[in-house]
CSV table of C-alpha atoms in Angstrom, one decimal:
chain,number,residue,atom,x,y,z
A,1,UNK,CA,-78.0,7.3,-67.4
A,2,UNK,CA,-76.3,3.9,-67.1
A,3,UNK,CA,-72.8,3.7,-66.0
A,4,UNK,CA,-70.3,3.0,-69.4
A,5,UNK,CA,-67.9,0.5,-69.6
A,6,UNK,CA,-64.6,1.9,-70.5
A,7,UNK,CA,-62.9,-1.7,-71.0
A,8,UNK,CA,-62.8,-5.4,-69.8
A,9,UNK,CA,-59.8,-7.5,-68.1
A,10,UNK,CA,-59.6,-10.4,-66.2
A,11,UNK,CA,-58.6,-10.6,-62.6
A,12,UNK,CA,-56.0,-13.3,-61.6
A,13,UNK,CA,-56.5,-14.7,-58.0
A,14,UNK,CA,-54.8,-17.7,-57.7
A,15,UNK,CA,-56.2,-20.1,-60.2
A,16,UNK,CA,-59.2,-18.3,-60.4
A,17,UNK,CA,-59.7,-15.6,-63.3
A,18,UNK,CA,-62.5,-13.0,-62.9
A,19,UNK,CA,-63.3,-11.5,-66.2
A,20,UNK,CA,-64.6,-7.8,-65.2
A,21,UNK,CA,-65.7,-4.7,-66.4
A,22,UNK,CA,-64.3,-1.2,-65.7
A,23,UNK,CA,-66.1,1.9,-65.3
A,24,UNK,CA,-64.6,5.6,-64.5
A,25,UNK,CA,-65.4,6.7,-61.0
A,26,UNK,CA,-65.1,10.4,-61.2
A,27,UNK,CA,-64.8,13.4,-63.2
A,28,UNK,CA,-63.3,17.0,-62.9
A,29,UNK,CA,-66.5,19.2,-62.2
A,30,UNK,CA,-64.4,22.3,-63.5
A,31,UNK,CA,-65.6,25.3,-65.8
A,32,UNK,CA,-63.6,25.2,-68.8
A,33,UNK,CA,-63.1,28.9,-71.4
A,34,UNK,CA,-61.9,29.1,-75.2
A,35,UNK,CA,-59.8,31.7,-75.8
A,36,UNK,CA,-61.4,34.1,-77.7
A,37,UNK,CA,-59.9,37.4,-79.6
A,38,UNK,CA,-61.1,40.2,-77.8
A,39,UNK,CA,-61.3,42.2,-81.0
A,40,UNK,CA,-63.8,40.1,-83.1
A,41,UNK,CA,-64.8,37.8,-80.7
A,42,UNK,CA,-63.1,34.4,-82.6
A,43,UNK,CA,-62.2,31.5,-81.0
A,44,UNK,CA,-58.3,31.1,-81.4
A,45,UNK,CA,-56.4,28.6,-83.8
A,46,UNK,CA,-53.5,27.4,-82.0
A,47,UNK,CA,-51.0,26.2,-84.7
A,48,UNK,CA,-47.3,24.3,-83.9
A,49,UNK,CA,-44.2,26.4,-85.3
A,50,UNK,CA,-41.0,25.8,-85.4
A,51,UNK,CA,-38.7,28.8,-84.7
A,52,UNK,CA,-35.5,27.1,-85.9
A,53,UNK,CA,-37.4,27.0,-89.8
A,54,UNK,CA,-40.0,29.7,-88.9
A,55,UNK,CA,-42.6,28.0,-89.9
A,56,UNK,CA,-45.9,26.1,-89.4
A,57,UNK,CA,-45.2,22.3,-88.4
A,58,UNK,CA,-48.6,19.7,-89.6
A,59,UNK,CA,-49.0,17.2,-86.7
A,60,UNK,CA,-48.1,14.5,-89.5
A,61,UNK,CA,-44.0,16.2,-89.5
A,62,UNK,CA,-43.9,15.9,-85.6
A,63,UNK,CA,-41.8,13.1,-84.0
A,64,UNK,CA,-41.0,13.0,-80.1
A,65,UNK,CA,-37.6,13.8,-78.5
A,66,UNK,CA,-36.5,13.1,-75.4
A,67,UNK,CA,-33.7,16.0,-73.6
A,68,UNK,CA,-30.4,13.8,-72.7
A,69,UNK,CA,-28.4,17.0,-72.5
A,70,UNK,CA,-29.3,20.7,-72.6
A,71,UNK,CA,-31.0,21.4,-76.3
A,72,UNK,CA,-29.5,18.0,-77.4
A,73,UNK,CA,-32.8,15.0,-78.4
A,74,UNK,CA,-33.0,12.0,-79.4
A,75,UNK,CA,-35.8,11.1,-81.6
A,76,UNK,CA,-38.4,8.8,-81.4
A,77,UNK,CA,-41.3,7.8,-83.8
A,78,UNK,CA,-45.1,6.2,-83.0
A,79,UNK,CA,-43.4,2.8,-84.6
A,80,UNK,CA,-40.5,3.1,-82.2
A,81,UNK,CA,-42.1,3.5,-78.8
A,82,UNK,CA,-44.7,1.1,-79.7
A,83,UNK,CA,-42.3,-1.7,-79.7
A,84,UNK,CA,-41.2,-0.8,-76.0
A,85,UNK,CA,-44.4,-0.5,-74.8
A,86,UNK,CA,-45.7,-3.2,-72.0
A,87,UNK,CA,-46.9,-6.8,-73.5
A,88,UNK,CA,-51.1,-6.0,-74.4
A,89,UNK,CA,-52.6,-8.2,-71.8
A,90,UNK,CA,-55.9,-8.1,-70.0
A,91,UNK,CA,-54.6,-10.0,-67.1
A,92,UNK,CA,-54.5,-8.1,-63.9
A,93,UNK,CA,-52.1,-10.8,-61.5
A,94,UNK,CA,-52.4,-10.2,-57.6
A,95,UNK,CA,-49.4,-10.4,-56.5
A,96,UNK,CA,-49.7,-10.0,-52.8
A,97,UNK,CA,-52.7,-8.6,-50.3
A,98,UNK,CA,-51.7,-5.7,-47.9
A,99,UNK,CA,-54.0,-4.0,-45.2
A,100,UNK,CA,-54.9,-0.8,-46.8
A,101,UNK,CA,-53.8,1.2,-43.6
A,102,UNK,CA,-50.0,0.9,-44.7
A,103,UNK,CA,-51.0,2.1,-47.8
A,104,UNK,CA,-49.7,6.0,-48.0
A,105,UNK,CA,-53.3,7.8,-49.9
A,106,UNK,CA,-50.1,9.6,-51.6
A,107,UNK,CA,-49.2,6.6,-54.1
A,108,UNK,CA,-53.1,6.9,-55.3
A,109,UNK,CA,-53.6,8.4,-58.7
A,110,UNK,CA,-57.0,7.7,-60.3
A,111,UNK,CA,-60.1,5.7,-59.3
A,112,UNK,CA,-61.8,3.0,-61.6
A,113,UNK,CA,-65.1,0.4,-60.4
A,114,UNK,CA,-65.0,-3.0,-61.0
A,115,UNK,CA,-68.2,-4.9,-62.2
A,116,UNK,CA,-68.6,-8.3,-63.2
A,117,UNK,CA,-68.4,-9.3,-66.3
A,118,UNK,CA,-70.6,-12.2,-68.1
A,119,UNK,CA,-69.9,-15.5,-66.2
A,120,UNK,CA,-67.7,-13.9,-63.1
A,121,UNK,CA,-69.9,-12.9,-60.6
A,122,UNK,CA,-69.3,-15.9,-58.5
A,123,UNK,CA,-65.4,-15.4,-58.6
A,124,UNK,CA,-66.5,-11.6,-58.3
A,125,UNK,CA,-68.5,-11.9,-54.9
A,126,UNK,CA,-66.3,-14.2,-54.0
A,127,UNK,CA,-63.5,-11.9,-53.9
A,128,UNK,CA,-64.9,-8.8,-52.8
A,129,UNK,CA,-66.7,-10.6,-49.9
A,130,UNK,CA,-63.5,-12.3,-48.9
A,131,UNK,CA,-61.3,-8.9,-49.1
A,132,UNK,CA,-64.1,-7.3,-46.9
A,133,UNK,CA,-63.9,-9.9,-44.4
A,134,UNK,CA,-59.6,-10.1,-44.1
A,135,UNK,CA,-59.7,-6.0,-44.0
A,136,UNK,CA,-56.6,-6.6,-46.9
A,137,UNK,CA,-56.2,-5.0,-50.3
A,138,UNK,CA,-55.1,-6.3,-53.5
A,139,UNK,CA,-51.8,-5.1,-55.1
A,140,UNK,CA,-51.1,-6.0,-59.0
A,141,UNK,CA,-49.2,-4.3,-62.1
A,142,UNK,CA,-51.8,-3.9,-65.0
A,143,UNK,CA,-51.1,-2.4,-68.5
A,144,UNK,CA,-53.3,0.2,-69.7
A,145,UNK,CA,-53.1,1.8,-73.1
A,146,UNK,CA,-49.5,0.1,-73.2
A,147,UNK,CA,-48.3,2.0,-70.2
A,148,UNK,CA,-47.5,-0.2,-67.3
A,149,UNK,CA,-49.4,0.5,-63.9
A,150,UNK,CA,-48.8,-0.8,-60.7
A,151,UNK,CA,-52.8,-0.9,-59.4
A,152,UNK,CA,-54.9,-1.7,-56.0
A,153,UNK,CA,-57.7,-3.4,-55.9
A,154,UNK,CA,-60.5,-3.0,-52.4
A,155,UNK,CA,-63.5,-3.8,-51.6
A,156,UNK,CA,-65.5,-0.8,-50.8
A,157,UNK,CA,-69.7,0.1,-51.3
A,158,UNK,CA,-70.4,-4.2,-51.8
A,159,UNK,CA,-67.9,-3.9,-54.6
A,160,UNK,CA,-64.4,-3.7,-55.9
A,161,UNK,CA,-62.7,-0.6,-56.6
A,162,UNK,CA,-59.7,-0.7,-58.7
A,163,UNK,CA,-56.8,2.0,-58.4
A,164,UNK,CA,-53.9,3.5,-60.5
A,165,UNK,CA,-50.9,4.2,-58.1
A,166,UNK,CA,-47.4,6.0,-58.3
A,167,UNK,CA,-44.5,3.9,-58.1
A,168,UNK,CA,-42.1,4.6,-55.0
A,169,UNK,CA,-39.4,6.4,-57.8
A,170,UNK,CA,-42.6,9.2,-58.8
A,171,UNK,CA,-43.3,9.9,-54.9
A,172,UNK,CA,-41.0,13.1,-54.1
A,173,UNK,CA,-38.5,13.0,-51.0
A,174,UNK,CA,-40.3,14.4,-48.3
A,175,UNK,CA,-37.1,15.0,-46.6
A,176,UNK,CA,-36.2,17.3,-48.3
A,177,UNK,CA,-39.3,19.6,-46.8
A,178,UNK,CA,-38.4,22.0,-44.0
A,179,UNK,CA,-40.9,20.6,-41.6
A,180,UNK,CA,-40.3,23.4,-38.8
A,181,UNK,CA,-39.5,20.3,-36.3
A,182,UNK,CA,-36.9,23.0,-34.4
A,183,UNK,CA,-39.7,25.5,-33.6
A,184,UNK,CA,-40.3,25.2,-29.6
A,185,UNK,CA,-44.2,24.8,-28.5
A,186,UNK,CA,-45.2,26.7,-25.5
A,187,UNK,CA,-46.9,24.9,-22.3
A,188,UNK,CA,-50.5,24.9,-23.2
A,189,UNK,CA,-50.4,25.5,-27.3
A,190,UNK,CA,-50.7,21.6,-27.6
A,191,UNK,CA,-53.9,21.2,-25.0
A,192,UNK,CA,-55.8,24.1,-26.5
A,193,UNK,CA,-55.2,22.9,-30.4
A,194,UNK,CA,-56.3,19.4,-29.6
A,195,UNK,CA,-59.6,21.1,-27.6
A,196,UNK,CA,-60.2,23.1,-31.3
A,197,UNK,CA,-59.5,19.6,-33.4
A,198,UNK,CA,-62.4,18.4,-30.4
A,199,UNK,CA,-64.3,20.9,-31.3
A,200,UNK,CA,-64.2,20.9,-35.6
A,201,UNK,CA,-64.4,16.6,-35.3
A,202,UNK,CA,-66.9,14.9,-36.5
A,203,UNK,CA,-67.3,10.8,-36.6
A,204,UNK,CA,-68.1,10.5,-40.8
A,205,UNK,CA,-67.1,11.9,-43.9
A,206,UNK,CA,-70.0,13.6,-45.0
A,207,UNK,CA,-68.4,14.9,-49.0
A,208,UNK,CA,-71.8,15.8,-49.7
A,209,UNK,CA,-71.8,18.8,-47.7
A,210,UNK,CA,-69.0,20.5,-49.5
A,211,UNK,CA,-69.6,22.4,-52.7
A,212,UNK,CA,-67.7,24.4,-55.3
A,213,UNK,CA,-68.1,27.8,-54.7
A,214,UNK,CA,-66.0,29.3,-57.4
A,215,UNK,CA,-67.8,27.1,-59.7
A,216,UNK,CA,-71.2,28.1,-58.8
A,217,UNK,CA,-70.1,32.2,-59.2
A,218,UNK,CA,-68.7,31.4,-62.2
A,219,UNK,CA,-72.0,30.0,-63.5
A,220,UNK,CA,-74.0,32.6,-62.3
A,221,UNK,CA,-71.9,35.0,-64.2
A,222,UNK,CA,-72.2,33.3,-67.2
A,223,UNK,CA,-75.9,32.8,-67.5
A,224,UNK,CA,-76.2,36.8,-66.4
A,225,UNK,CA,-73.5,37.5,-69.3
A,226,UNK,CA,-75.6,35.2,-71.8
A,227,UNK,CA,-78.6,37.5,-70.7
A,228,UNK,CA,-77.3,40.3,-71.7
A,229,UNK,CA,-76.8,41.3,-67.5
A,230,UNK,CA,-73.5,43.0,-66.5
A,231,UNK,CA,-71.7,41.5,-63.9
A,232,UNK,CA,-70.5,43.4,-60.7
A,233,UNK,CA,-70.3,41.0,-57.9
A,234,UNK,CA,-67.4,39.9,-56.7
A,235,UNK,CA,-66.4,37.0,-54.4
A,236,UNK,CA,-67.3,37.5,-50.7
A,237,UNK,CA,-63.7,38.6,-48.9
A,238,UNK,CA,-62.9,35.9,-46.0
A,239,UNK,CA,-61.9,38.8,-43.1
A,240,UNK,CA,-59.5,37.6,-41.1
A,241,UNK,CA,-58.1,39.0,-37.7
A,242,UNK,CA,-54.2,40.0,-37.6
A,243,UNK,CA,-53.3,37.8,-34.6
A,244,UNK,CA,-49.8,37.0,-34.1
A,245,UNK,CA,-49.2,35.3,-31.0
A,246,UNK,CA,-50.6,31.3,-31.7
A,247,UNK,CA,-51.9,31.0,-27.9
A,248,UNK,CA,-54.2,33.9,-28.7
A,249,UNK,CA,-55.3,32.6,-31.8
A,250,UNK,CA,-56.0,29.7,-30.4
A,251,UNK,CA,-57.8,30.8,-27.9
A,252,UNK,CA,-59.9,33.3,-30.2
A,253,UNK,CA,-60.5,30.6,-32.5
A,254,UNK,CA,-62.0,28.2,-29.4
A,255,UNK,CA,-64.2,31.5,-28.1
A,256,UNK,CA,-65.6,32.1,-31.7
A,257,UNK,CA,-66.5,28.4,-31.9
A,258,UNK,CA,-68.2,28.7,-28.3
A,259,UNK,CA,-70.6,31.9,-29.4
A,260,UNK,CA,-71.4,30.8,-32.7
A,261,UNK,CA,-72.1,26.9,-31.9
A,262,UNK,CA,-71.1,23.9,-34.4
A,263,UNK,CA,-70.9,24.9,-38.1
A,264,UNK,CA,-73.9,24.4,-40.1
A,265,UNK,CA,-73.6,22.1,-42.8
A,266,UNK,CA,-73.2,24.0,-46.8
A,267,UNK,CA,-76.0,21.9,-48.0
A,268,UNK,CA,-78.5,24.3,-49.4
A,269,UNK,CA,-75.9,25.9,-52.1
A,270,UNK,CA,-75.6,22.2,-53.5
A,271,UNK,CA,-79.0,22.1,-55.4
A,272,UNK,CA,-78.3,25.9,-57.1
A,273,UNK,CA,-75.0,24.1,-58.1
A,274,UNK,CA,-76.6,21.7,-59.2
A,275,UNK,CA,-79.3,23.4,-61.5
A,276,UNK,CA,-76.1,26.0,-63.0
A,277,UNK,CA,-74.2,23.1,-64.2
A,278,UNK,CA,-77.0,22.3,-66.8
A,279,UNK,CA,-75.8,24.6,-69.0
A,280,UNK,CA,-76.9,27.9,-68.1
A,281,UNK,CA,-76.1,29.1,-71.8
A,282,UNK,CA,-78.3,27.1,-73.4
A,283,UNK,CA,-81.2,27.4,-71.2
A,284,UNK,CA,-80.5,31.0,-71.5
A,285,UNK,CA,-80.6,31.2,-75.0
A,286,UNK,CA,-84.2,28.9,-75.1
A,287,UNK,CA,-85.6,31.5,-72.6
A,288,UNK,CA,-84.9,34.2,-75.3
A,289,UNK,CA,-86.2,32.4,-78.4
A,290,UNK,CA,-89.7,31.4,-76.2
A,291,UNK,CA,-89.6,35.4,-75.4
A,292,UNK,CA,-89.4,36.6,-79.1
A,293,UNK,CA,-91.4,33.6,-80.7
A,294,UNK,CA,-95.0,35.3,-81.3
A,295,UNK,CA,-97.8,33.8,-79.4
A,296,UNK,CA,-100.5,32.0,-81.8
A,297,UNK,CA,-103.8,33.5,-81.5
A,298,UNK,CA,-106.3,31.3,-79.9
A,299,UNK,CA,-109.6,30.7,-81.2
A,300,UNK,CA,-112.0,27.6,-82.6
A,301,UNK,CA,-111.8,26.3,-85.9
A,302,UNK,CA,-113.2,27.3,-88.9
């Protein structure tokens, strides 16, 4: 299926204006439920009520408040925080190039790709090829659905990619963490951990190899519940050795990697994953009518 577009702007570089696309770049792969009544089986209404009046509240009687002081609002209406949103603009202005290594991967929030639009992909290659070659990336504040973002733009894959960051005042103090920095390492600890990282490192990022397990059970379960199956299995327990003292399990976990050689690589559970996600309920549920449809009898014509 052909990628979407989800919107258009223009990027700002210099005197130059890029008109581009923007597509999503990922999606939740999650397995959502309804919550059913147990009883009859009925998918739950979930209604607003206000306890002060007890009763129901329409979504048209609803107005926002923000808490200034315990149990004390202000109100707000769609009219009035419309006016404060940012200025509608499809301008995205680059306001200075960074290299992306003194970019924390904390301030990231969401992913978007960039694709030319009609007319830009001069200006378009132009850009991405000359990001590539200076190793920088692009910082800018863009508005989206009229709440202001401060974005980063990178070249990445022979295109641009397009970011939604936090702003310093959302990033938590980290100082505030107890980082154990007091606890004292004994002589050794630091050689053996650094011959495990040796021994887990690899020199790419293969994300490929790593699939959702829980989502795969769950999946299974369901297409043996939609067949009418009942489901016993449970999730396979990790077991895990009590070890106390960090030398030995350090040096455990070194010996285990030495008998049992280099992990092998989860790839073979991807394509089951794969064929569950098509929804198992509905293939489940064709299986059954092509089961209890009655076969036409075969024979010439008359």
């Amino acid at each position: 299926m052909p990628a979407h577009s989800i919107g258009s702007a223009n990027i700002s570089f210099g005197l130059v204006s890029i008109p581009i696309k923007m597509f999503t770049a990922a999606s939740a792969g999650g397995v959502s439920f309804n919550q059913l009544h147990q009883k009859c089986g009925g998918r739950i209404k979930q209604q607003q009520i206000c306890p002060t009046c007890n009763e129901v509240v329409e979504r048209s009687s609803l107005v926002k408040g923000y808490e200034f002081a315990k149990d004390q609002y202000v109100q707000f209406n769609d009219e009035e925080l419309k006016t404060l949103e940012g200025e509608a603009s499809r301008m995205i202005d680059i306001a200075e190039f960074v290299p992306l290594d003194q970019v924390d991967p904390i301030y990231f929030e969401k992913t978007y790709y960039l694709g030319p639009d009609k007319g830009g992909e001069k200006a378009y290659r132009l850009l991405t090829d000359t990001m590539k070659q200076s190793g920088r990336v692009a910082l800018a504040k863009y508005v989206m659905r009229g709440k202001e973002n401060l974005v980063l733009i990178r070249a990445s894959l022979n295109g641009l990619m397009l970011h939604t960051m936090y702003f310093a005042d959302e990033i938590r103090d980290f100082t505030e963490v107890d980082k154990g920095e007091n606890a004292k390492l004994k002589p050794g600890e630091m050689e053996l951990a650094q011959r495990l990282v040796n021994e887990l490192a690899t020199d790419k990022f293969k994300p490929e190899q790593y699939t959702d397990e829980y989502r795969t059970r769950v999946l299974e379960a369901v297409e043996a519940k939609v067949e009418g199956k009942e489901v016993t299995s449970l999730a396979p327990q990790a077991q895990r050795a009590q070890v106390i003292d960090l030398m030995d399990a350090l040096k455990q976990s070194l010996g285990k990697r030495g008998s049992s050689g280099s992990a092998s690589a989860a790839g073979a559970d991807g394509a089951d994953a794969k064929d569950l996600e098509k929804k198992p309920a509905a293939r489940a549920r064709s299986k059954a009518a092509a089961e209890t449809t009655p076969k036409k009898a075969s024979g010439g014509k008359r």
